[in-house]
XYZ file of N, CA and C in Angstrom:
207
model
N -47.703 10.952 -31.950
C -48.829 11.860 -31.803
C -48.299 13.284 -31.645
N -48.873 14.212 -32.379
C -48.433 15.605 -32.344
C -48.970 16.306 -31.098
N -48.168 17.171 -30.570
C -48.553 17.946 -29.385
C -49.486 19.079 -29.799
N -50.547 19.260 -29.047
C -51.414 20.435 -29.211
C -50.881 21.471 -28.225
N -50.033 22.344 -28.741
C -49.275 23.269 -27.891
C -50.176 24.144 -27.036
N -49.751 24.303 -25.810
C -50.360 25.249 -24.880
C -49.217 26.123 -24.370
N -49.065 27.300 -25.015
C -47.914 28.156 -24.729
C -48.119 28.982 -23.468
N -47.022 29.118 -22.729
C -46.970 29.899 -21.498
C -45.880 30.951 -21.676
N -46.155 32.156 -21.217
C -45.194 33.254 -21.325
C -43.978 32.963 -20.461
N -42.776 33.107 -21.057
C -41.520 32.844 -20.354
C -40.803 34.129 -19.954
N -40.751 35.106 -20.855
C -40.063 36.349 -20.535
C -39.988 37.262 -21.741
N -39.462 38.466 -21.506
C -39.338 39.450 -22.575
C -37.947 40.092 -22.495
N -37.376 40.348 -23.648
C -36.115 41.076 -23.757
C -36.391 42.254 -24.682
N -36.290 43.467 -24.163
C -36.602 44.639 -24.978
C -35.524 45.699 -24.801
N -35.248 46.398 -25.883
C -34.219 47.426 -25.872
C -34.417 48.347 -27.070
N -33.685 49.471 -27.060
C -33.670 50.354 -28.217
C -32.233 50.738 -28.526
N -32.004 51.098 -29.781
C -30.668 51.481 -30.212
C -30.763 52.454 -31.373
N -29.689 53.178 -31.598
C -29.646 54.110 -32.726
C -29.460 53.311 -34.010
N -30.291 53.586 -35.010
C -30.132 52.892 -36.286
C -29.455 53.790 -37.318
N -29.546 55.077 -37.113
C -28.803 56.043 -37.919
C -28.695 57.326 -37.099
N -28.297 58.398 -37.734
C -28.028 59.620 -36.976
C -29.262 60.162 -36.251
N -30.412 60.169 -36.898
C -31.619 60.741 -36.301
C -32.765 59.747 -36.189
N -32.479 58.455 -36.130
C -33.556 57.470 -35.987
C -33.170 56.404 -34.964
N -34.193 55.834 -34.359
C -34.044 54.850 -33.304
C -34.826 53.602 -33.656
N -34.267 52.449 -33.281
C -34.917 51.166 -33.526
C -35.295 50.568 -32.176
N -36.585 50.269 -32.010
C -37.105 49.649 -30.793
C -37.372 48.184 -31.086
N -36.876 47.287 -30.220
C -36.991 45.849 -30.430
C -37.500 45.199 -29.151
N -38.463 44.286 -29.313
C -38.991 43.508 -28.204
C -39.068 42.051 -28.637
N -38.477 41.157 -27.837
C -38.489 39.727 -28.135
C -39.199 39.015 -26.983
N -40.387 38.477 -27.269
C -41.173 37.743 -26.288
C -40.887 36.253 -26.429
N -40.678 35.558 -25.306
C -40.384 34.128 -25.320
C -41.539 33.364 -24.685
N -41.893 32.240 -25.305
C -42.955 31.369 -24.823
C -42.457 29.925 -24.854
N -43.061 29.056 -24.040
C -42.765 27.633 -24.117
C -44.065 26.847 -23.956
N -44.096 25.658 -24.558
C -45.252 24.772 -24.441
C -45.115 24.007 -23.131
N -46.138 24.035 -22.306
C -46.056 23.359 -21.014
C -46.202 21.848 -21.140
N -46.567 21.364 -22.322
C -46.714 19.919 -22.519
C -45.426 19.283 -23.055
N -44.832 19.873 -24.105
C -43.656 19.265 -24.734
C -42.395 20.106 -24.582
N -42.479 21.283 -23.947
C -41.367 22.198 -23.692
C -40.769 22.804 -24.951
N -41.516 22.853 -26.045
C -41.089 23.522 -27.263
C -41.053 25.027 -26.995
N -39.970 25.692 -27.403
C -39.833 27.132 -27.181
C -40.071 27.899 -28.465
N -40.693 29.075 -28.322
C -41.000 29.925 -29.466
C -40.762 31.372 -29.067
N -40.270 32.173 -30.030
C -40.061 33.598 -29.781
C -40.834 34.414 -30.811
N -41.270 35.581 -30.376
C -41.964 36.525 -31.242
C -41.194 37.841 -31.173
N -40.709 38.299 -32.321
C -39.900 39.518 -32.364
C -40.709 40.652 -32.983
N -40.731 41.786 -32.284
C -41.400 42.992 -32.772
C -40.354 44.090 -32.864
N -40.354 44.821 -33.960
C -39.412 45.936 -34.088
C -40.021 47.047 -34.918
N -39.586 48.267 -34.589
C -40.030 49.454 -35.298
C -38.881 50.450 -35.310
N -38.715 51.150 -36.429
C -37.700 52.185 -36.555
C -38.390 53.519 -36.792
N -38.065 54.505 -35.963
C -38.697 55.818 -36.036
C -37.641 56.914 -35.983
N -37.944 58.031 -36.603
C -37.083 59.201 -36.525
C -37.313 59.957 -35.229
N -36.404 60.856 -34.891
C -36.517 61.637 -33.653
C -37.838 62.398 -33.571
N -38.299 62.934 -34.682
C -39.530 63.732 -34.680
C -40.779 62.866 -34.579
N -40.700 61.555 -34.782
C -41.869 60.668 -34.724
C -42.033 59.974 -33.384
N -41.000 59.924 -32.574
C -40.994 59.061 -31.388
C -42.113 59.363 -30.391
N -42.363 60.554 -29.961
C -43.418 60.698 -28.953
C -44.813 60.389 -29.486
N -45.043 60.568 -30.783
C -46.393 60.453 -31.318
C -46.692 59.099 -31.955
N -45.729 58.471 -32.620
C -45.974 57.250 -33.379
C -45.407 55.995 -32.731
N -44.976 56.067 -31.498
C -44.418 54.910 -30.815
C -45.531 53.923 -30.472
N -45.416 52.642 -30.864
C -46.460 51.661 -30.542
C -46.558 51.428 -29.041
N -47.697 50.907 -28.604
C -47.921 50.676 -27.177
C -46.881 49.729 -26.572
N -46.477 48.698 -27.307
C -45.523 47.734 -26.763
C -44.136 48.342 -26.572
N -43.827 49.460 -27.232
C -42.501 50.072 -27.142
C -42.429 51.236 -26.165
N -43.525 51.626 -25.604
C -43.540 52.793 -24.716
C -42.706 52.576 -23.465
N -42.720 51.395 -22.908
C -42.007 51.131 -21.652
C -40.563 50.703 -21.809
N -40.017 50.701 -23.012
C -38.652 50.260 -23.218
C -37.688 51.362 -22.772
N -36.803 51.028 -21.835
C -35.873 52.008 -21.292
C -34.411 51.585 -21.414
N -34.154 50.363 -21.884
C -32.798 49.861 -21.990
C -32.197 50.238 -23.330
N -31.088 50.986 -23.296
C -30.415 51.403 -24.524
C -29.199 50.510 -24.755
N -29.064 50.044 -25.999
C -27.926 49.181 -26.353
C -26.988 49.958 -27.229
């Protein structure tokens, strides 16, 4: 019988790094697990922006990222 997954939030790993001389890449990896069968799933979000775009075009999920890699 197949599990009807009920996912629960496990944690988030988020960081930013330089992708070229004047652009930055913001990455957020959200982890979830099924509380019934313990299947794990991740959702990765990423965006690359230039220095002149960062204050205005940064998505809501990337605003709080402060860890630089």
